[in-house]
Short mmCIF file of N, CA and C in Angstrom, two decimals:
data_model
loop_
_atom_site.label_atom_id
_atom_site.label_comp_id
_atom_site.label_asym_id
_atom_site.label_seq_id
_atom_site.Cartn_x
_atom_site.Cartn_y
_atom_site.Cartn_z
N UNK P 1 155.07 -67.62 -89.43
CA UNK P 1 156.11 -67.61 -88.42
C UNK P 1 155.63 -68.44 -87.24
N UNK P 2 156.48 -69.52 -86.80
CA UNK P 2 155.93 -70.17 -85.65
C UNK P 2 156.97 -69.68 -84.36
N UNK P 3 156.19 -69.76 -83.19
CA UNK P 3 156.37 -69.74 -81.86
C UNK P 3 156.72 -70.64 -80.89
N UNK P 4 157.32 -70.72 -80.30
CA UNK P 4 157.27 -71.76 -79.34
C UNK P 4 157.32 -71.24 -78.13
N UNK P 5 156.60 -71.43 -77.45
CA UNK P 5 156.82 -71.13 -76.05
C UNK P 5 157.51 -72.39 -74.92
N UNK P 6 157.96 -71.81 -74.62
CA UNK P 6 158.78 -72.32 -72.90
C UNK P 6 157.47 -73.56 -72.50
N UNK P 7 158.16 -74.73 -72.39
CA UNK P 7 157.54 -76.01 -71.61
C UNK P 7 156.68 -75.65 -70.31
N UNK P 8 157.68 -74.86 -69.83
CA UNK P 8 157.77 -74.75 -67.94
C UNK P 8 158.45 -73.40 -67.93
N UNK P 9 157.47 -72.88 -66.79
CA UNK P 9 158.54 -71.43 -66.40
C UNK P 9 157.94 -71.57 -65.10
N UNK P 10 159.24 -71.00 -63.94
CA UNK P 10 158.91 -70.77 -63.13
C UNK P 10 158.81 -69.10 -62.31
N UNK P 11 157.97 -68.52 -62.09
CA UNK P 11 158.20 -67.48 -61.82
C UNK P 11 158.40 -66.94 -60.23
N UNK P 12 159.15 -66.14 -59.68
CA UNK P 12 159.25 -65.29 -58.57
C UNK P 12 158.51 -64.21 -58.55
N UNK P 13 157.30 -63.64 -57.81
CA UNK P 13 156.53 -62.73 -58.05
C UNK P 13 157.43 -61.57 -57.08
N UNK P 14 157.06 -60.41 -58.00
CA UNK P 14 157.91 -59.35 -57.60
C UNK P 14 157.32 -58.15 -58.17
N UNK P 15 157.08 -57.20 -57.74
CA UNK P 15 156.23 -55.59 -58.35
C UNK P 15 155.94 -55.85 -59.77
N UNK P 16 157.61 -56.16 -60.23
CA UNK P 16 157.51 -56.17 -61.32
C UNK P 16 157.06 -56.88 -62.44
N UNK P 17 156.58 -58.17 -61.83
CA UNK P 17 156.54 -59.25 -62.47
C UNK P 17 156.00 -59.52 -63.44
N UNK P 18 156.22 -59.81 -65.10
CA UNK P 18 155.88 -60.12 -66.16
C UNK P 18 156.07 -61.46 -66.63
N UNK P 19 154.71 -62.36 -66.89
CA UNK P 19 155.28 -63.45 -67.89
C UNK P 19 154.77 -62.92 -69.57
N UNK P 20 155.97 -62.95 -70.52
CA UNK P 20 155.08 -62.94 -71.77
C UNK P 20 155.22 -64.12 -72.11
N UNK P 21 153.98 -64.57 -73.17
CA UNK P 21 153.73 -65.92 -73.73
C UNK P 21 153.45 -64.64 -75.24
N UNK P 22 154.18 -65.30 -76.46
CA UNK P 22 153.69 -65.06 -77.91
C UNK P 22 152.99 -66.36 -78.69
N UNK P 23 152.22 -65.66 -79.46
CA UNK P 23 152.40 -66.58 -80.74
C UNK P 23 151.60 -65.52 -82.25
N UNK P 24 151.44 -66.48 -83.42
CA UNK P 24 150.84 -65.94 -84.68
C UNK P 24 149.76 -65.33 -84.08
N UNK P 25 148.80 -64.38 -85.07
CA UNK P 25 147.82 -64.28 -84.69
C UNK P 25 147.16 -64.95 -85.72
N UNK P 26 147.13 -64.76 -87.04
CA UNK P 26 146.24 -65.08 -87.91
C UNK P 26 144.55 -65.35 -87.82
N UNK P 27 144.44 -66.60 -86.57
CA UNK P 27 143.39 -66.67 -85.62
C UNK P 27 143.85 -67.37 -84.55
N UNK P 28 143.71 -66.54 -83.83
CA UNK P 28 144.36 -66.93 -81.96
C UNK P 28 143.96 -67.23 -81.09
N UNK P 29 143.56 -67.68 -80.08
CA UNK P 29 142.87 -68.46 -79.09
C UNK P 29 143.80 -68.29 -78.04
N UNK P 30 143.48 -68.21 -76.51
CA UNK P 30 144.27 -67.72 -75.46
C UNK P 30 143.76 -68.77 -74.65
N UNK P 31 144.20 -69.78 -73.75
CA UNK P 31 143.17 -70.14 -72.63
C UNK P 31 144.27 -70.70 -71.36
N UNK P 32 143.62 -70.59 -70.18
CA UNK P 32 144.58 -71.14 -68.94
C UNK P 32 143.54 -71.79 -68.49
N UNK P 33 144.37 -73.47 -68.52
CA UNK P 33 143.43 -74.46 -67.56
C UNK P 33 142.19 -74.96 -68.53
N UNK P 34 142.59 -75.25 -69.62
CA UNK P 34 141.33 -75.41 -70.32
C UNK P 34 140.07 -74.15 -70.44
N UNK P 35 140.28 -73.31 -69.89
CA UNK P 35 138.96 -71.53 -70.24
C UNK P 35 139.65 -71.14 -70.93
N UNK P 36 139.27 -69.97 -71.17
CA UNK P 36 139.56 -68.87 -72.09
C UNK P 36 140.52 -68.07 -71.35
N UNK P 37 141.14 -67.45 -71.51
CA UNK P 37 142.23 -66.67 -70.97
C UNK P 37 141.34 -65.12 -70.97
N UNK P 38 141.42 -64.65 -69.66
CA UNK P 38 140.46 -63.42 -69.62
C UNK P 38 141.38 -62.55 -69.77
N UNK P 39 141.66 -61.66 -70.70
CA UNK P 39 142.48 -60.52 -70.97
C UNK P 39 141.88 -59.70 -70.50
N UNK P 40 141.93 -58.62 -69.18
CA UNK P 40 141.50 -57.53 -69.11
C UNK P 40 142.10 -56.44 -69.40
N UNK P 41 143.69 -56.09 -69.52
CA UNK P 41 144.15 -54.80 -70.10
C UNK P 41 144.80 -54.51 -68.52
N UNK P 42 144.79 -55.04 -67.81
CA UNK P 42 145.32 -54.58 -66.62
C UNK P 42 146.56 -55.75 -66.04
N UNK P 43 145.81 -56.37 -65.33
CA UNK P 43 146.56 -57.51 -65.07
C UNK P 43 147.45 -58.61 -65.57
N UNK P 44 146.21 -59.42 -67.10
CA UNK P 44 146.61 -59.50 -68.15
C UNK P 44 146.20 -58.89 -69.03
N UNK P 45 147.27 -58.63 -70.33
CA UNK P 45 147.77 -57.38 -71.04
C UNK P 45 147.50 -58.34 -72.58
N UNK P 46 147.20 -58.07 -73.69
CA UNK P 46 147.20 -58.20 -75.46
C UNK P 46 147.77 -57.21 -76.06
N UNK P 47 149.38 -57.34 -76.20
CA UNK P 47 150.01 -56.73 -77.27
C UNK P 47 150.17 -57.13 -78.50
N UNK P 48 150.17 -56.67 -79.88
CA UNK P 48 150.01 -56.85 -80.88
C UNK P 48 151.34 -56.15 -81.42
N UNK P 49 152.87 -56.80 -82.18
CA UNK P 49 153.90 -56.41 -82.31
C UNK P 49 153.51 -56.78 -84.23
N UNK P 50 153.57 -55.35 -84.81
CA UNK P 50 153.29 -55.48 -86.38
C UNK P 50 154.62 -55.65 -86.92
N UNK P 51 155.67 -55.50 -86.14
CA UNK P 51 156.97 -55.70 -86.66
C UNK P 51 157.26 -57.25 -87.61
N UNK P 52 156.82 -58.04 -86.47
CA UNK P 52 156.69 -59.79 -86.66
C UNK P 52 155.68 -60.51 -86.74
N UNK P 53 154.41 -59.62 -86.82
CA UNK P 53 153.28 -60.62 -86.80
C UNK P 53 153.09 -61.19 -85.71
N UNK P 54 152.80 -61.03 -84.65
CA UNK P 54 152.93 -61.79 -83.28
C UNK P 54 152.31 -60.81 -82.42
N UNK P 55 151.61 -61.75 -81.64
CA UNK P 55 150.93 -61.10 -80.27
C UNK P 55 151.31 -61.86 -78.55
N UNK P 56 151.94 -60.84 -77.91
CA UNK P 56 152.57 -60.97 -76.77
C UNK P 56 151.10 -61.08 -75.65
N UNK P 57 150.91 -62.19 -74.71
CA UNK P 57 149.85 -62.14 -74.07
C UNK P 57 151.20 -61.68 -72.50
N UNK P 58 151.05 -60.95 -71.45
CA UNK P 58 152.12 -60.92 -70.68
C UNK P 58 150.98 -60.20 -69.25
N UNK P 59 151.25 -61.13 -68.13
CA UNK P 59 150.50 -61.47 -67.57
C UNK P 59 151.18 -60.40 -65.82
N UNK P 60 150.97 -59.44 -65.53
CA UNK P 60 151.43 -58.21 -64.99
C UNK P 60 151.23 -58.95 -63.32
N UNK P 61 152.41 -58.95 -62.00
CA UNK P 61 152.22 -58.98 -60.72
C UNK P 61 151.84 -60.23 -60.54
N UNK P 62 152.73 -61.30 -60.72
CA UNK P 62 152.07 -62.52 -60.81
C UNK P 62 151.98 -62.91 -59.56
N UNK P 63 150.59 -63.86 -59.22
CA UNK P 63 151.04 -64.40 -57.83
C UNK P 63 150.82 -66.03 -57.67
N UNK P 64 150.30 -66.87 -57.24
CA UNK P 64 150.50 -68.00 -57.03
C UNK P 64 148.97 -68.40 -57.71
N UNK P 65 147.96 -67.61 -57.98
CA UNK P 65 146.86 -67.87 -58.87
C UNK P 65 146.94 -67.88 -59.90
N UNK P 66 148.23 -67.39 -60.54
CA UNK P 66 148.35 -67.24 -62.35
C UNK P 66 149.16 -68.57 -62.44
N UNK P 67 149.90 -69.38 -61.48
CA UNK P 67 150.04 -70.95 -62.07
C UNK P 67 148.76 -71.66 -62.76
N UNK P 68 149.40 -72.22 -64.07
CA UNK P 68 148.93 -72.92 -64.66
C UNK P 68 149.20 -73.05 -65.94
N UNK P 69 148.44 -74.22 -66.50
CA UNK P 69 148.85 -74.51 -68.08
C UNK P 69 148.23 -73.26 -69.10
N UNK P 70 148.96 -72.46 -69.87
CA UNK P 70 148.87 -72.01 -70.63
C UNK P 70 149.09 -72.04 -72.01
N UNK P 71 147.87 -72.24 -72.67
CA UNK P 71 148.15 -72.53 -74.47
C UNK P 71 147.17 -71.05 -75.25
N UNK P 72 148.13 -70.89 -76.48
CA UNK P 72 147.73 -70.03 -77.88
C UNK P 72 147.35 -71.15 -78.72
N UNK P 73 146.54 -71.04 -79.19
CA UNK P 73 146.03 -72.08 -80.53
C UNK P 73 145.58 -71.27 -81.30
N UNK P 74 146.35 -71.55 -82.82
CA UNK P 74 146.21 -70.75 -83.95
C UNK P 74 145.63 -71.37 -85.08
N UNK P 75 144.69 -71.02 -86.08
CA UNK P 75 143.76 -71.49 -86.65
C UNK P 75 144.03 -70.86 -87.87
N UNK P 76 143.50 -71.23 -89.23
CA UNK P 76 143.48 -70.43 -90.45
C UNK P 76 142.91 -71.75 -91.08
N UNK P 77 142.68 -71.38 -92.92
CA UNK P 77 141.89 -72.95 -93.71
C UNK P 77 142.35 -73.60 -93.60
N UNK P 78 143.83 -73.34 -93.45
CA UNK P 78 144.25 -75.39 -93.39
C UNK P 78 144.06 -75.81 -92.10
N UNK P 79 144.01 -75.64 -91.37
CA UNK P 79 143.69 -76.15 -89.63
C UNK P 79 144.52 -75.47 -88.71
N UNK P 80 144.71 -76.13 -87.44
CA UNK P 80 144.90 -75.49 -86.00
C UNK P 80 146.57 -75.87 -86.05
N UNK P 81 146.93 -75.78 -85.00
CA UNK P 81 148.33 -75.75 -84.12
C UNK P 81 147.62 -75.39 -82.59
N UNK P 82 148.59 -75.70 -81.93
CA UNK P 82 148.35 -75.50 -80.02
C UNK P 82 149.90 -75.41 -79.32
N UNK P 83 150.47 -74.24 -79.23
CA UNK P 83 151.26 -74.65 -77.87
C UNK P 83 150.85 -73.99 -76.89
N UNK P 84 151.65 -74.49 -75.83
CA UNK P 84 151.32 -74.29 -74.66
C UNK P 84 152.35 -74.25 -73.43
N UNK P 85 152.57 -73.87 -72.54
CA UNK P 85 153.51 -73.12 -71.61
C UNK P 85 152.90 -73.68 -70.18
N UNK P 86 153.61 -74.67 -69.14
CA UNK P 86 152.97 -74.60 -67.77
C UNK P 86 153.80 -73.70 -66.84
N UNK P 87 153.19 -72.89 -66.05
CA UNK P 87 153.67 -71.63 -65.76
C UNK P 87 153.63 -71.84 -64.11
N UNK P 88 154.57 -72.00 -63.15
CA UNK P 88 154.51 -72.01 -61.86
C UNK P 88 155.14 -71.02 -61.26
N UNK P 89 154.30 -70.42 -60.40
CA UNK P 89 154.58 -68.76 -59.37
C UNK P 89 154.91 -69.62 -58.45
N UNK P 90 156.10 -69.16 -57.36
CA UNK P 90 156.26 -69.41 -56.36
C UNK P 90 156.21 -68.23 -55.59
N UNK P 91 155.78 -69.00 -54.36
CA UNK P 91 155.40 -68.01 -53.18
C UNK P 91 156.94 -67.32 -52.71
N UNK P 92 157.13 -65.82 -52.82
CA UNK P 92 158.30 -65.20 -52.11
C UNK P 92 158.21 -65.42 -50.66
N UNK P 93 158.95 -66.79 -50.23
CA UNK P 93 159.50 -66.88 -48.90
C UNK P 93 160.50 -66.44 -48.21
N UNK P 94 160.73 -66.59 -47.01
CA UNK P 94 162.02 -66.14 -46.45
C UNK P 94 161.74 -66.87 -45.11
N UNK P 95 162.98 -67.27 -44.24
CA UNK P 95 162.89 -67.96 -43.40
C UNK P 95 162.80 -67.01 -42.68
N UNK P 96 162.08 -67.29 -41.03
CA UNK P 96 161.72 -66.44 -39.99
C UNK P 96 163.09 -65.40 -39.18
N UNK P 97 163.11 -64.60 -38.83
CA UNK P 97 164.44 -64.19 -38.19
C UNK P 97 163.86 -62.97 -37.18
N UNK P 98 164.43 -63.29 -35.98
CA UNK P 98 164.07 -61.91 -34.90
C UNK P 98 164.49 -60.73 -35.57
N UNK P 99 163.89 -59.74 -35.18
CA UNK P 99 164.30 -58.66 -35.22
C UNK P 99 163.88 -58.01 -33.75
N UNK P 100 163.71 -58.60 -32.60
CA UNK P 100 163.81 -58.57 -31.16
C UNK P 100 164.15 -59.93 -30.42
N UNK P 101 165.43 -59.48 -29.88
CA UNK P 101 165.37 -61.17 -29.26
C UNK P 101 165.33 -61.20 -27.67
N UNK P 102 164.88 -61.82 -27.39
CA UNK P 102 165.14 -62.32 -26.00
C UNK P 102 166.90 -61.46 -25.02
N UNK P 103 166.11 -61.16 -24.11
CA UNK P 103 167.34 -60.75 -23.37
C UNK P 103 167.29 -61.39 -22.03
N UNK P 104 168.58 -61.65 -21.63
CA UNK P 104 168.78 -61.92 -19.56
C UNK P 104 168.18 -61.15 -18.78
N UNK P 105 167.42 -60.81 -17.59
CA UNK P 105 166.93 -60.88 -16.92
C UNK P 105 166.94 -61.04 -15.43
N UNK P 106 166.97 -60.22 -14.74
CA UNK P 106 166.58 -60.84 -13.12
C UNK P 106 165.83 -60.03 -12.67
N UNK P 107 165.02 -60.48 -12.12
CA UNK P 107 164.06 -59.76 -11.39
C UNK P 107 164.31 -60.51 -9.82
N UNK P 108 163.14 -59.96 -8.78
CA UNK P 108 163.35 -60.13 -7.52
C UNK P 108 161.84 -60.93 -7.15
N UNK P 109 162.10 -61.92 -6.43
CA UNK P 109 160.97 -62.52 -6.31
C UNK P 109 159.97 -62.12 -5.83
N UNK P 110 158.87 -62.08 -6.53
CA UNK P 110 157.06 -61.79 -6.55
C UNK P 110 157.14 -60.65 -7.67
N UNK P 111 158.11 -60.33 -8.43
CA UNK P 111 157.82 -59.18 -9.39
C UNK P 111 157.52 -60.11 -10.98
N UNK P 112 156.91 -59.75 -11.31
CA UNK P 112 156.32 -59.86 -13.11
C UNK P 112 157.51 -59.56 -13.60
N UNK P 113 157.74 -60.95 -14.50
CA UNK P 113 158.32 -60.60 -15.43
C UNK P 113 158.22 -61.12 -17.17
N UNK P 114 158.30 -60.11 -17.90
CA UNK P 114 157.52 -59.70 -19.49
C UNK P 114 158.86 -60.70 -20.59
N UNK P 115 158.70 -61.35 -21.34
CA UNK P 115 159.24 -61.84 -22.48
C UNK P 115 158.88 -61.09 -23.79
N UNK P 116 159.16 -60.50 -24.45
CA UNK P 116 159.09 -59.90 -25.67
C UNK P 116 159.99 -60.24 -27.10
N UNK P 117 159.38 -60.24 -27.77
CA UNK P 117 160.20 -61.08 -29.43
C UNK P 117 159.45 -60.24 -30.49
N UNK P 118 160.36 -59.69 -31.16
CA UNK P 118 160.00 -59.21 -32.63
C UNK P 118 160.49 -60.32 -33.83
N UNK P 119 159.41 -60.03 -34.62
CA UNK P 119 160.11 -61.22 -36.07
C UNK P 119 159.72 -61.03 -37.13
N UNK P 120 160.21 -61.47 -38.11
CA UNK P 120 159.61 -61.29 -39.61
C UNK P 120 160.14 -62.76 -40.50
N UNK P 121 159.63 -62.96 -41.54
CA UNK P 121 159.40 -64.03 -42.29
C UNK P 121 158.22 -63.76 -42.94
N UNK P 122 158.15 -65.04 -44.44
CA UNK P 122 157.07 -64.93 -45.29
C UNK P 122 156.98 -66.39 -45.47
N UNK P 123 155.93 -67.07 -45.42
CA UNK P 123 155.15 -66.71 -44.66
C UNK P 123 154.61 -65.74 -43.15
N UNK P 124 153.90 -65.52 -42.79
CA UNK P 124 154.06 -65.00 -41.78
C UNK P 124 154.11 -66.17 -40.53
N UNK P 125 154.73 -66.04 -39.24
CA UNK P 125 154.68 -66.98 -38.00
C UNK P 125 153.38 -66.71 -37.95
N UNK P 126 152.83 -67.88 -37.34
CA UNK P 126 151.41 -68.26 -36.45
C UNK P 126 151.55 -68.29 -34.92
N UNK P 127 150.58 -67.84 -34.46
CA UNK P 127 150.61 -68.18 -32.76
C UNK P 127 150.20 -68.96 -33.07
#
């Protein structure tokens, strides 16, 4: 049974966030970026579906470090196969917006007077 995985994916990281990549197992090979693909059971996950013969690699809370080229290369006597998947996280932005704004003002001359601004955005603002 062959696999193909997705050229390009782009992902939105979100609590939930899952990429799965499948392929055969017969003999399987995992790697991102040319290494080895470190499966730890947490973050990234090795499911094994006996239904179809196929193993789901699915990569848990993605964030902008799990971009990259991802290939399964499958092996047996007659030789190899390789696909491969380039996988881009984008950063969850949002444009800046008060949530305190500026108000009018008078004061009486020689008294202090305070400017205050609440805000949010993602990135976060810089002073």
């Amino acid at each position: 049974m062959n696999w193909t995985l997705p050229t390009w994916l782009v992902i939105y990281p979100t609590p939930c966030c899952n990429v799965p990549l499948r392929c055969s197992e017969m003999g399987c090979g995992w790697s991102k970026d040319g290494s080895d693909l470190t499966i730890d059971g947490e973050h990234v996950e090795l499911r094994k579906e006996e239904a179809d013969d196929s193993l789901t690699v699915i990569v848990h809370n993605c964030t902008t470090e799990d971009t990259g080229t991802y290939k399964c290369t499958i092996t047996n006597s007659e030789g190899s196969e390789t696909t491969k998947s380039e996988v881009k996280v984008k950063e969850d932005v949002k444009a800046p917006t008060f949530t305190k704004q500026l108000k009018d003002m008078t004061v009486t001359e020689g008294e202090t007077v305070e400017f205050s601004v609440k805000f949010s955005g993602k990135p976060k603002v810089k002073w």
